[in-house]
Short mmCIF file of C-alpha atoms in Angstrom, two decimals:
data_model
loop_
_atom_site.label_atom_id
_atom_site.label_comp_id
_atom_site.label_asym_id
_atom_site.label_seq_id
_atom_site.Cartn_x
_atom_site.Cartn_y
_atom_site.Cartn_z
CA MET C 1 -44.11 63.87 5.75
CA LYS C 2 -46.19 64.45 2.93
CA ASP C 3 -45.95 67.50 0.69
CA HIS C 4 -46.93 68.12 -2.53
CA ASN C 5 -43.89 68.52 -4.43
CA TYR C 6 -41.87 66.26 -2.25
CA TYR C 7 -41.56 62.26 -1.99
CA PRO C 8 -41.08 59.72 0.72
CA LEU C 9 -38.08 57.60 0.65
CA PRO C 10 -37.08 54.38 0.94
CA GLY C 11 -36.47 53.32 4.71
CA SER C 12 -38.08 55.94 5.98
CA ASP C 13 -41.43 55.27 7.89
CA SER C 14 -43.45 56.07 4.47
CA SER C 15 -41.66 54.12 2.40
CA SER C 16 -44.29 51.54 0.68
CA ASP C 17 -46.37 54.47 -0.21
CA ALA C 18 -43.14 56.27 -1.94
CA LYS C 19 -43.99 56.02 -5.80
CA ALA C 20 -48.47 55.50 -4.59
CA ALA C 21 -47.50 59.49 -3.73
CA LEU C 22 -45.42 59.95 -6.98
CA ASN C 23 -48.63 59.35 -8.63
CA ASN C 24 -51.39 61.12 -6.95
CA ASN C 25 -49.25 64.07 -7.09
CA GLU C 26 -49.67 63.37 -10.91
CA LYS C 27 -52.79 62.93 -10.79
CA GLU C 28 -54.16 65.83 -8.39
CA GLY C 29 -52.20 68.38 -10.46
CA THR C 30 -50.32 70.15 -13.28
CA TRP C 31 -46.94 71.37 -11.95
CA ALA C 32 -44.99 68.23 -13.03
CA GLN C 33 -46.31 68.28 -16.98
CA GLU C 34 -45.82 72.34 -16.40
CA ALA C 35 -42.56 72.31 -14.33
CA SER C 36 -41.75 69.98 -17.29
CA ASN C 37 -42.19 72.89 -19.91
CA LYS C 38 -40.33 75.34 -18.38
CA TYR C 39 -37.25 73.08 -18.04
CA TYR C 40 -37.35 72.11 -21.56
CA ASN C 41 -37.82 75.62 -22.07
CA THR C 42 -34.54 76.24 -20.15
CA GLN C 43 -33.00 73.80 -21.79
CA GLU C 44 -33.40 75.70 -25.07
CA ASP C 45 -32.40 78.65 -23.83
CA CYS C 46 -29.43 77.97 -22.07
CA VAL C 47 -28.14 76.27 -25.38
CA SER C 48 -28.07 77.83 -28.32
CA ASN C 49 -28.12 77.13 -31.98
CA GLN C 50 -23.68 77.58 -31.77
CA GLY C 51 -23.96 75.03 -28.92
CA LYS C 52 -22.97 78.16 -26.28
CA VAL C 53 -24.28 77.54 -22.70
CA ARG C 54 -24.77 79.27 -20.10
CA LEU C 55 -22.99 78.85 -16.96
CA ASN C 56 -25.50 79.09 -13.32
CA LYS C 57 -23.50 80.99 -10.70
CA TYR C 58 -24.14 79.26 -8.14
CA ALA C 59 -22.95 75.57 -9.36
CA LEU C 60 -19.78 77.26 -10.92
CA ALA C 61 -19.36 78.59 -6.94
CA GLY C 62 -20.15 74.67 -5.65
CA ALA C 63 -18.38 73.21 -8.40
CA ILE C 64 -14.94 75.42 -8.22
CA LEU C 65 -15.05 75.33 -4.23
CA ALA C 66 -14.92 71.61 -4.28
CA SER C 67 -12.73 71.20 -6.73
CA THR C 68 -9.59 73.39 -5.28
CA ASN C 69 -9.44 70.05 -3.39
CA SER C 70 -7.69 68.90 -6.75
CA ILE C 71 -4.85 71.86 -6.69
CA LEU C 72 -3.98 69.54 -3.05
CA LEU C 73 -2.58 66.11 -5.13
CA GLY C 74 -1.75 68.19 -8.77
CA TYR C 75 0.77 70.54 -6.16
CA ASP C 76 2.16 66.83 -4.79
CA ILE C 77 2.46 65.68 -7.98
CA GLY C 78 4.62 68.79 -9.53
CA VAL C 79 5.97 69.46 -6.60
CA MET C 80 7.65 66.14 -6.14
CA SER C 81 9.67 65.84 -9.65
CA GLY C 82 11.67 68.26 -8.34
CA ALA C 83 12.17 67.79 -4.47
CA VAL C 84 12.92 63.94 -4.92
CA ILE C 85 16.59 65.54 -6.63
CA TYR C 86 17.08 66.92 -3.62
CA ILE C 87 15.42 64.77 -0.97
CA THR C 88 18.14 62.48 -2.39
CA GLU C 89 21.58 64.60 -2.03
CA ASP C 90 20.15 65.11 1.19
CA LEU C 91 19.05 61.91 2.84
CA ASN C 92 21.15 60.06 0.72
CA ILE C 93 18.29 57.70 -0.23
CA THR C 94 18.57 54.95 -2.73
CA GLN C 95 16.48 54.43 -6.51
CA ILE C 96 14.32 51.94 -4.79
CA GLN C 97 13.70 54.64 -1.91
CA VAL C 98 13.36 57.38 -4.66
CA GLU C 99 9.92 54.61 -6.06
CA LEU C 100 8.92 54.38 -2.59
CA LEU C 101 8.14 57.63 -1.56
CA VAL C 102 7.35 58.61 -4.48
CA GLY C 103 4.60 55.96 -4.65
CA CYS C 104 3.64 55.56 -1.78
CA LEU C 105 1.35 57.65 -1.51
CA ASN C 106 -0.85 56.53 -4.41
CA VAL C 107 -0.68 53.66 -2.42
CA PHE C 108 -2.18 55.27 0.59
CA SER C 109 -4.59 56.50 -1.48
CA LEU C 110 -6.76 53.80 -1.73
CA ILE C 111 -7.49 53.85 2.22
CA GLY C 112 -9.04 57.96 1.58
CA SER C 113 -10.66 56.41 -1.70
CA ILE C 114 -12.24 53.20 0.04
CA ALA C 115 -13.37 55.06 3.02
CA SER C 116 -14.77 57.96 1.20
CA GLY C 117 -18.10 56.13 0.07
CA LYS C 118 -19.47 55.06 3.22
CA THR C 119 -18.26 58.53 5.08
CA SER C 120 -19.53 60.86 2.17
CA ASP C 121 -22.53 58.67 2.77
CA MET C 122 -23.04 59.60 6.27
CA ILE C 123 -21.94 62.73 6.86
CA GLY C 124 -22.54 64.44 3.84
CA ARG C 125 -20.41 65.23 0.62
CA ARG C 126 -18.86 68.55 1.58
CA TYR C 127 -17.74 67.80 5.29
CA THR C 128 -16.25 64.22 3.64
CA ILE C 129 -14.10 66.71 1.39
CA ILE C 130 -13.41 69.06 4.70
CA LEU C 131 -12.18 65.82 5.98
CA ALA C 132 -9.68 65.62 2.93
CA ALA C 133 -8.32 68.70 3.53
CA ALA C 134 -7.37 68.53 6.91
CA THR C 135 -5.96 65.49 6.43
CA PHE C 136 -3.51 66.62 3.28
CA LEU C 137 -2.70 69.11 5.58
CA ILE C 138 -1.63 67.36 8.51
CA GLY C 139 0.47 65.13 5.72
CA ALA C 140 1.90 67.97 4.17
CA LEU C 141 3.03 69.54 7.38
CA LEU C 142 4.84 66.45 8.72
CA MET C 143 6.40 66.26 4.81
CA GLY C 144 7.79 69.68 5.74
CA LEU C 145 9.21 69.25 9.31
CA ALA C 146 10.66 65.60 8.55
CA PRO C 147 13.69 65.15 9.68
CA SER C 148 14.37 61.62 8.27
CA PHE C 149 13.33 59.33 5.21
CA PRO C 150 10.92 57.64 8.15
CA PHE C 151 8.97 60.16 9.04
CA LEU C 152 8.92 62.00 5.37
CA ILE C 153 7.11 58.59 4.30
CA SER C 154 4.60 59.09 7.13
CA GLY C 155 3.79 62.33 5.97
CA ARG C 156 2.80 60.99 2.75
CA VAL C 157 0.98 58.16 3.59
CA VAL C 158 -1.03 60.71 5.99
CA ALA C 159 -1.56 62.68 2.69
CA GLY C 160 -2.58 60.01 0.90
CA ILE C 161 -5.72 59.22 2.70
CA GLY C 162 -6.34 62.39 1.96
CA VAL C 163 -5.81 62.36 -1.45
CA GLY C 164 -8.22 59.58 -1.81
CA TYR C 165 -11.00 60.75 -0.12
CA SER C 166 -10.15 64.08 -2.35
CA LEU C 167 -10.71 62.19 -5.90
CA THR C 168 -13.03 59.99 -4.82
CA ILE C 169 -15.72 62.41 -2.73
CA ALA C 170 -15.09 65.93 -5.69
CA PRO C 171 -16.54 64.84 -8.62
CA VAL C 172 -18.97 62.95 -7.23
CA TYR C 173 -20.14 66.61 -5.23
CA VAL C 174 -19.62 68.34 -8.68
CA ALA C 175 -21.77 65.81 -11.09
CA GLU C 176 -25.04 66.08 -8.41
CA LEU C 177 -25.00 69.28 -7.93
CA SER C 178 -24.33 70.28 -11.78
CA PRO C 179 -27.34 71.29 -13.93
CA THR C 180 -27.09 68.41 -17.09
CA HIS C 181 -26.38 70.83 -19.48
CA THR C 182 -23.22 72.04 -17.84
CA ARG C 183 -22.05 69.23 -15.81
CA GLY C 184 -19.31 67.80 -18.35
CA PHE C 185 -17.87 70.77 -17.54
CA LEU C 186 -18.21 71.32 -14.08
CA THR C 187 -16.99 67.72 -13.15
CA SER C 188 -14.16 68.04 -15.63
CA LEU C 189 -13.20 71.45 -12.80
CA PRO C 190 -11.17 69.03 -10.43
CA GLU C 191 -8.83 67.92 -13.32
CA LEU C 192 -7.94 71.77 -14.23
CA PHE C 193 -7.46 72.59 -10.68
CA ILE C 194 -5.29 69.23 -10.23
CA ASN C 195 -2.75 71.03 -13.59
CA VAL C 196 -2.72 73.76 -11.89
CA GLY C 197 -1.47 72.49 -8.83
CA ILE C 198 0.75 70.85 -10.65
CA LEU C 199 2.08 74.27 -12.50
CA LEU C 200 2.36 75.55 -8.93
CA GLY C 201 4.18 73.55 -7.74
CA TYR C 202 6.92 73.66 -11.21
CA ILE C 203 6.49 76.85 -10.16
CA SER C 204 8.08 76.09 -6.26
CA ASN C 205 10.36 73.61 -7.49
CA TYR C 206 11.57 76.13 -10.14
CA ALA C 207 11.87 79.48 -6.84
CA LEU C 208 12.95 77.21 -4.51
CA SER C 209 16.10 75.57 -6.34
CA GLY C 210 18.76 77.73 -5.59
CA LEU C 211 17.77 77.78 -1.75
CA PRO C 212 20.05 74.67 0.51
CA SER C 213 19.32 70.73 0.02
CA ASP C 214 17.87 70.20 3.69
CA LEU C 215 15.77 73.27 3.22
CA ASN C 216 14.37 73.86 -0.39
CA TRP C 217 12.33 70.42 -0.48
CA ARG C 218 11.15 70.49 2.89
CA LEU C 219 9.61 74.18 1.97
CA MET C 220 8.54 72.39 -1.62
CA LEU C 221 6.89 69.70 0.53
CA GLY C 222 5.36 72.21 3.64
CA LEU C 223 4.16 74.80 1.58
CA ALA C 224 1.42 72.31 0.32
CA ALA C 225 -0.25 73.12 3.85
CA ILE C 226 -1.32 76.61 2.93
CA PRO C 227 -3.48 75.62 0.10
CA ALA C 228 -4.72 72.58 2.54
CA LEU C 229 -6.51 75.53 4.95
CA ALA C 230 -7.93 77.40 2.53
CA VAL C 231 -9.40 74.62 0.95
CA ALA C 232 -10.89 73.67 3.88
CA LEU C 233 -12.24 76.75 5.40
CA GLY C 234 -13.72 77.41 1.88
CA VAL C 235 -15.39 74.79 1.54
CA LEU C 236 -18.10 76.02 4.61
CA ALA C 237 -19.33 77.42 1.79
CA MET C 238 -20.11 75.07 -0.35
CA PRO C 239 -24.19 73.54 -0.50
CA GLU C 240 -24.57 69.57 0.33
CA SER C 241 -25.38 67.57 -2.36
CA PRO C 242 -29.13 67.96 -3.67
CA ARG C 243 -29.31 63.98 -4.33
CA TRP C 244 -27.65 63.50 -0.51
CA LEU C 245 -30.60 65.63 1.24
CA VAL C 246 -33.34 63.86 -0.70
CA VAL C 247 -31.75 60.15 0.35
CA LYS C 248 -31.76 61.38 4.00
CA GLY C 249 -35.14 62.92 3.61
CA ARG C 250 -34.31 66.99 3.58
CA PHE C 251 -36.45 67.57 0.64
CA GLU C 252 -37.00 71.44 1.33
CA GLU C 253 -33.11 71.67 1.96
CA ALA C 254 -32.80 69.84 -1.57
CA ARG C 255 -35.45 71.99 -3.69
CA LYS C 256 -33.60 75.52 -2.07
CA VAL C 257 -29.98 73.76 -3.27
CA LEU C 258 -31.65 73.19 -6.52
CA ILE C 259 -33.47 76.10 -7.43
CA LYS C 260 -30.51 77.94 -6.68
CA THR C 261 -28.64 75.26 -9.18
CA SER C 262 -31.35 75.74 -11.73
CA GLU C 263 -32.15 78.29 -14.08
CA ASN C 264 -35.74 78.58 -13.10
CA LYS C 265 -38.41 77.25 -10.33
CA GLY C 266 -39.85 75.05 -13.33
CA GLU C 267 -36.25 73.05 -13.51
CA ALA C 268 -35.55 72.98 -10.06
CA GLU C 269 -38.45 70.78 -9.90
CA LEU C 270 -38.55 69.02 -12.60
CA ARG C 271 -34.57 67.84 -11.36
CA LEU C 272 -35.97 67.19 -7.76
CA LYS C 273 -38.90 64.92 -9.27
CA GLU C 274 -36.91 63.22 -10.93
CA ILE C 275 -33.94 62.83 -8.24
CA SER C 276 -36.94 61.57 -5.93
CA ILE C 277 -38.31 58.58 -8.31
CA ALA C 278 -34.56 57.78 -8.49
CA ALA C 279 -34.76 57.19 -5.08
CA ALA C 280 -37.81 55.44 -4.07
CA ALA C 281 -37.46 53.18 -6.80
CA SER C 282 -33.87 51.78 -5.40
CA SER C 283 -34.01 49.65 -3.08
CA PRO C 284 -33.51 49.82 0.98
CA SER C 285 -29.76 49.43 -0.64
CA SER C 286 -29.70 53.00 -0.84
CA SER C 287 -29.50 53.84 2.97
CA GLY C 288 -25.76 51.73 2.52
CA GLN C 289 -27.11 48.97 3.84
CA GLY C 290 -26.51 45.86 1.16
CA VAL C 291 -24.31 48.02 -1.80
CA TRP C 292 -21.27 46.58 -1.86
CA LYS C 293 -23.31 43.22 -2.44
CA GLU C 294 -25.28 44.74 -5.25
CA LEU C 295 -21.80 46.23 -7.13
CA LEU C 296 -19.56 43.98 -6.54
CA VAL C 297 -20.91 40.23 -5.37
CA THR C 298 -24.56 40.42 -7.17
CA PRO C 299 -24.28 42.92 -9.71
CA SER C 300 -27.40 42.82 -12.30
CA LYS C 301 -26.05 43.31 -16.45
CA ALA C 302 -26.41 46.91 -16.22
CA VAL C 303 -24.87 47.48 -13.02
CA LEU C 304 -21.80 45.38 -14.42
CA ARG C 305 -21.58 47.31 -17.45
CA ILE C 306 -21.10 50.38 -15.55
CA LEU C 307 -18.41 49.11 -13.64
CA ILE C 308 -16.27 47.35 -15.77
CA ALA C 309 -16.32 51.16 -17.66
CA ALA C 310 -15.93 53.05 -14.58
CA ILE C 311 -12.92 50.55 -13.71
CA GLY C 312 -11.71 50.75 -16.93
CA VAL C 313 -11.02 54.52 -17.43
CA ASN C 314 -9.54 54.49 -14.46
CA PHE C 315 -7.31 52.02 -15.41
CA PHE C 316 -5.84 53.24 -18.16
CA MET C 317 -5.72 56.54 -17.43
CA GLN C 318 -3.02 56.14 -14.76
CA ALA C 319 -1.64 53.04 -16.70
CA SER C 320 -1.23 54.90 -19.93
CA GLY C 321 1.35 56.41 -17.85
CA ASN C 322 0.99 60.18 -17.37
CA ASP C 323 1.32 60.16 -13.56
CA ALA C 324 5.04 59.02 -14.33
CA VAL C 325 6.23 60.93 -16.67
CA ILE C 326 5.27 63.97 -14.23
CA TYR C 327 6.32 62.49 -11.70
CA TYR C 328 10.19 61.76 -13.66
CA SER C 329 10.13 64.35 -16.06
CA PRO C 330 13.80 65.93 -14.87
CA GLU C 331 14.78 62.26 -14.48
CA VAL C 332 13.88 61.83 -18.53
CA PHE C 333 15.24 65.21 -19.25
CA ARG C 334 18.56 64.86 -17.50
CA GLU C 335 18.70 61.45 -19.84
CA ALA C 336 17.92 63.68 -23.70
CA GLY C 337 20.68 66.15 -22.35
CA ILE C 338 19.44 68.90 -20.68
CA GLN C 339 21.02 68.99 -17.66
CA SER C 340 21.09 72.08 -15.85
CA GLU C 341 18.92 72.09 -12.68
CA LYS C 342 17.14 75.65 -13.73
CA GLN C 343 17.01 74.24 -16.93
CA LEU C 344 15.37 71.17 -16.73
CA PHE C 345 12.59 73.08 -14.24
CA GLY C 346 12.52 75.83 -16.51
CA VAL C 347 11.47 73.27 -19.11
CA THR C 348 8.65 71.52 -16.17
CA ILE C 349 7.36 74.79 -15.82
CA ILE C 350 6.20 75.25 -20.21
CA MET C 351 5.13 71.37 -19.55
CA GLY C 352 2.87 72.60 -16.59
CA VAL C 353 1.73 75.92 -18.76
CA VAL C 354 0.39 73.44 -22.22
CA LYS C 355 -0.80 70.81 -19.98
CA THR C 356 -3.15 73.10 -17.47
CA THR C 357 -3.94 75.37 -21.14
CA PHE C 358 -5.78 71.92 -23.01
CA VAL C 359 -7.87 70.68 -19.80
CA PHE C 360 -9.06 73.81 -20.03
CA VAL C 361 -9.90 73.73 -24.04
CA SER C 362 -11.07 70.16 -23.53
CA ALA C 363 -13.18 71.61 -19.74
CA LEU C 364 -14.82 73.75 -22.27
CA PHE C 365 -15.64 72.05 -25.70
CA LEU C 366 -17.03 68.96 -23.52
CA ASP C 367 -20.29 69.09 -23.61
CA ARG C 368 -20.54 69.86 -27.01
CA PHE C 369 -18.69 67.47 -28.23
CA GLY C 370 -19.69 64.54 -26.22
CA ARG C 371 -17.32 62.52 -23.34
CA ARG C 372 -15.95 59.52 -26.80
CA PRO C 373 -14.49 61.48 -28.98
CA MET C 374 -12.79 63.79 -26.52
CA LEU C 375 -11.53 60.42 -25.04
CA LEU C 376 -11.01 58.76 -28.80
CA LEU C 377 -8.66 61.99 -29.85
CA GLY C 378 -6.58 62.45 -26.37
CA SER C 379 -5.63 58.48 -25.84
CA SER C 380 -4.80 58.21 -29.87
CA GLY C 381 -3.19 61.30 -29.92
CA MET C 382 -0.91 59.93 -26.83
CA ALA C 383 -0.05 56.64 -28.50
CA VAL C 384 1.38 58.41 -31.56
CA SER C 385 3.14 60.88 -28.82
CA MET C 386 4.07 58.29 -26.64
CA PHE C 387 6.31 56.23 -29.93
CA LEU C 388 7.54 59.40 -30.49
CA LEU C 389 8.86 59.95 -27.21
CA GLY C 390 10.25 56.19 -27.25
CA LEU C 391 12.11 56.58 -30.45
CA GLY C 392 13.78 59.95 -29.55
CA CYS C 393 15.00 58.97 -26.12
CA THR C 394 16.32 56.07 -28.16
CA PHE C 395 18.17 57.34 -30.40
CA LEU C 396 19.50 59.42 -27.79
CA ASN C 397 20.39 56.60 -25.44
CA TYR C 398 23.31 55.46 -28.36
CA SER C 399 24.30 59.04 -29.38
CA ASP C 400 26.85 60.90 -27.79
CA GLU C 401 26.30 64.43 -29.60
CA LYS C 402 23.46 64.10 -28.27
CA PRO C 403 21.77 66.59 -31.34
CA ALA C 404 19.66 69.79 -30.32
CA TRP C 405 16.86 68.28 -32.91
CA ALA C 406 16.00 65.47 -30.72
CA ILE C 407 16.10 66.63 -27.66
CA THR C 408 13.79 68.92 -28.86
CA LEU C 409 11.27 65.86 -30.08
CA CYS C 410 11.58 64.48 -26.57
CA VAL C 411 10.54 67.64 -25.17
CA VAL C 412 7.64 68.82 -27.76
CA ALA C 413 6.71 64.89 -27.08
CA VAL C 414 6.20 64.92 -23.93
CA CYS C 415 3.91 67.84 -23.96
CA ALA C 416 2.56 66.45 -27.14
CA ALA C 417 1.47 63.77 -24.76
CA LEU C 418 0.53 65.38 -21.43
CA SER C 419 -1.39 67.56 -24.01
CA PHE C 420 -3.39 64.58 -25.07
CA PHE C 421 -3.93 63.50 -21.86
CA SER C 422 -5.40 66.83 -21.00
CA ILE C 423 -7.72 66.33 -23.38
CA GLY C 424 -8.73 63.39 -23.05
CA LEU C 425 -8.08 60.64 -19.86
CA GLY C 426 -7.16 63.19 -17.40
CA PRO C 427 -11.19 65.69 -17.42
CA ILE C 428 -13.23 62.82 -18.85
CA THR C 429 -11.92 60.49 -15.75
CA TRP C 430 -13.28 61.95 -13.27
CA VAL C 431 -16.34 63.48 -15.50
CA TYR C 432 -17.41 59.69 -16.86
CA SER C 433 -16.80 57.54 -13.78
CA SER C 434 -18.77 60.06 -11.75
CA GLU C 435 -21.80 60.00 -13.66
CA ILE C 436 -22.63 56.86 -14.64
CA PHE C 437 -23.11 54.93 -11.18
CA PRO C 438 -26.52 55.33 -10.24
CA MET C 439 -27.76 57.67 -6.97
CA ARG C 440 -27.59 54.51 -4.52
CA LEU C 441 -24.02 52.83 -6.03
CA ARG C 442 -22.60 56.60 -6.71
CA ALA C 443 -20.74 57.12 -3.80
CA GLN C 444 -19.63 54.13 -3.31
CA GLY C 445 -19.10 52.61 -6.89
CA SER C 446 -16.65 55.70 -7.54
CA SER C 447 -14.10 54.89 -4.34
CA VAL C 448 -13.74 51.47 -5.99
CA ALA C 449 -13.10 53.31 -9.45
CA ILE C 450 -11.10 55.82 -7.99
CA SER C 451 -9.25 52.79 -5.70
CA VAL C 452 -8.08 51.47 -9.05
CA ASN C 453 -7.05 54.91 -10.47
CA ARG C 454 -4.71 54.96 -7.41
CA LEU C 455 -3.07 51.52 -7.21
CA MET C 456 -2.44 51.68 -10.71
CA SER C 457 -1.02 54.90 -10.38
CA GLY C 458 1.44 53.88 -7.23
CA ILE C 459 2.20 50.84 -9.02
CA VAL C 460 3.92 52.68 -12.29
CA SER C 461 5.03 55.46 -10.01
CA MET C 462 7.26 52.73 -7.70
CA THR C 463 8.17 51.03 -11.27
CA PHE C 464 8.82 53.52 -13.47
CA LEU C 465 12.87 53.90 -13.19
CA SER C 466 13.39 50.27 -12.77
CA ILE C 467 11.53 49.23 -15.71
CA SER C 468 13.60 52.02 -17.87
CA GLU C 469 16.58 51.12 -16.46
CA ALA C 470 15.63 47.04 -17.42
CA ILE C 471 14.65 47.87 -20.98
CA THR C 472 15.91 51.69 -21.78
CA PHE C 473 13.59 54.73 -21.56
CA GLY C 474 12.71 54.66 -25.16
CA GLY C 475 11.10 50.70 -24.27
CA THR C 476 9.29 52.15 -21.80
CA PHE C 477 7.14 54.94 -23.64
CA VAL C 478 6.76 52.56 -26.12
CA VAL C 479 5.27 50.22 -24.09
CA LEU C 480 3.12 52.84 -22.55
CA ALA C 481 2.35 54.19 -26.68
CA GLY C 482 0.98 50.03 -26.70
CA VAL C 483 -1.22 50.18 -23.50
CA SER C 484 -2.82 54.05 -25.33
CA VAL C 485 -3.46 52.01 -28.32
CA ILE C 486 -5.35 49.34 -26.24
CA ALA C 487 -7.29 52.18 -24.26
CA THR C 488 -8.04 53.99 -27.19
CA ILE C 489 -10.00 50.23 -28.61
CA PHE C 490 -11.48 50.32 -24.97
CA PHE C 491 -13.12 53.37 -25.31
CA TYR C 492 -14.38 52.64 -28.42
CA PHE C 493 -16.10 49.59 -27.81
CA PHE C 494 -16.92 49.38 -24.26
CA LEU C 495 -17.88 53.11 -23.13
CA PRO C 496 -21.57 54.92 -24.66
CA GLU C 497 -22.00 58.65 -24.76
CA THR C 498 -23.54 60.48 -21.49
CA LYS C 499 -23.66 63.44 -22.62
CA GLY C 500 -26.83 65.73 -22.38
CA LYS C 501 -28.57 63.35 -20.11
CA SER C 502 -29.74 63.65 -16.56
CA LEU C 503 -27.94 61.39 -13.70
CA GLU C 504 -31.29 59.57 -14.04
CA GLU C 505 -31.17 58.52 -17.21
CA ILE C 506 -28.19 57.61 -17.36
CA GLU C 507 -28.13 54.76 -15.66
CA ALA C 508 -31.46 53.75 -18.05
CA LEU C 509 -28.78 54.03 -21.30
CA PHE C 510 -26.74 51.25 -19.39
CA GLU C 511 -29.42 49.18 -19.20
CA ASP C 512 -30.26 49.45 -22.98
CA GLU C 513 -26.99 48.83 -23.76
CA VAL C 514 -27.45 45.03 -22.49
CA ASN C 515 -30.36 44.10 -23.55
#
C-alpha cells in the first residue's frame, strides 16, 4: 500500500518503486517542505540560546523503561565485589576460581551480544529487552539458590547471556526512539542505570554483611531477581522502535510512535521521511540477508571506519580497567590498609555515589558539549588518576606503617578514576556505538561492538588479580594509565563529532571522512 506520507521498503512487493514514490510525493505537494519548516522551528524552540533542551516526555519514559534493564548488570558488578569475599569463605574457592566466577558472566555475555542483533531484527527491540530481563531473572535465581561452585557458575553463565542481550539492545532502542536534540542524554541513560545498580549492589553488601557467610552472599545475588521481574513487566508498556517498524513495513504504527516522541506533527513527518528514505535506499540486506557480509567481509570504507570507531570505543571502555577496579575494589583497599569489612563496604558506597553523580552530570551536558570533548576529558583524567593510584599503591606496598595520607590518596584516586570514566567512556560508549551504524547494520553492528566490550571485560576481570600478584597493584594501575593515554590518542584521531546530527546524517558524516 502506498500512502501519501509513507514509502515502501526494499524487500516489499513495491520496493522497486520506493525512490519514485519519494519523488512523486515531493512533486505532488508541499507537505515535506512544511514539515521541514515546522521541524526547524521546533528545533529552535527546543534548544535555547543557553543550550537548554526540552525533553519529550514520551521519549523520556520509553528511554527510562529500556534503560532500567541496565540496573541488572550494575547490581551484579557492585554486589559481586562484596559477595565474592563470603563466597570464598563459604565454598573455600581459590583465587583462580574467584577470577573465573567474576569474569565468566562477561565472557558468556558474548552469546547474548551476538544473538541480540538477529533476535531484535526478528521479534523487535522491545521483546528482546523483555527476553534479556527474563534470562537474567533465571540466572539470578540459580545464583541465589546455588548449593555449590559449579551450580553458581551455571547461574552466572545464564545471567551473562541476559546481560549481553541487554547491553546491546537497550542503547540501540533508545537511540532509535529519541529525537536528535536529546539523543545524547537519553542514550546515556543505560550507563546511568548501570551506576544506580552498582550503588544498589554496594548498599546490599553493606546491609547484608552481618548475616552468616553461608546466607548473605546468596541473598546478595538472589535479590537481583526482583528488579529483573520488574523490568520484564515494565517494558510491556514501551512502544516499539519506529525505525524497526518502518523496516517491517508497519508505517502507521511508526508514524504514531514518532508523533508521540516529537514536538509536533511536522517534526514527526520529517523524521518519518528521513527513516523511510534511508530504508528505501538500503540494499535488501536491511531485511537481514547479507548484513554480516557487508559488515565484516566486504565493508565499504565508510562502514569500515564506523566499525573501527565502534569497536575501538568499546575496547578501551573495558581495557581501561573500570570493571576490574569495581569488582576488586575491596581487595585493593584491603591491600591499602583498610581491613574492616564494614569500612571496606562503606568506602565502596562512597565510590558508588560519586560514580552515579558524575555519570548524571555527563548525561546532562552531553548534548551541549558533544561526544569528543567529554571522551577526551574522561580518558585523559583517567590516565592521571590511575597513575596517581599506582604511585599510592606502590608506596603502601613498600611501607610498613600504612600512613593515612597514602590511604586517602588511593581512595581519592579510585573515586577520581571512576568519576572520569563516568564523564567520558561510561555513558558515551553506549551513545556512540548505538548511533553511528546505518539503520540496515545497526543491530548487528552494535552486537559486534558490544561483543568486543564483553570479551575485554571478561579478560580484564579474569586476569586482574593474577596480573596484580605478578607486578603488584601499583604496577597494574600504571599499566592501565598507559592504556588510557592510548585511548585518548585514538579518540582524538578516529572519532568524529556526532552531536546534533540525525541518525541518517551520521552515515554521511563517516562517508565524508573517508573522501
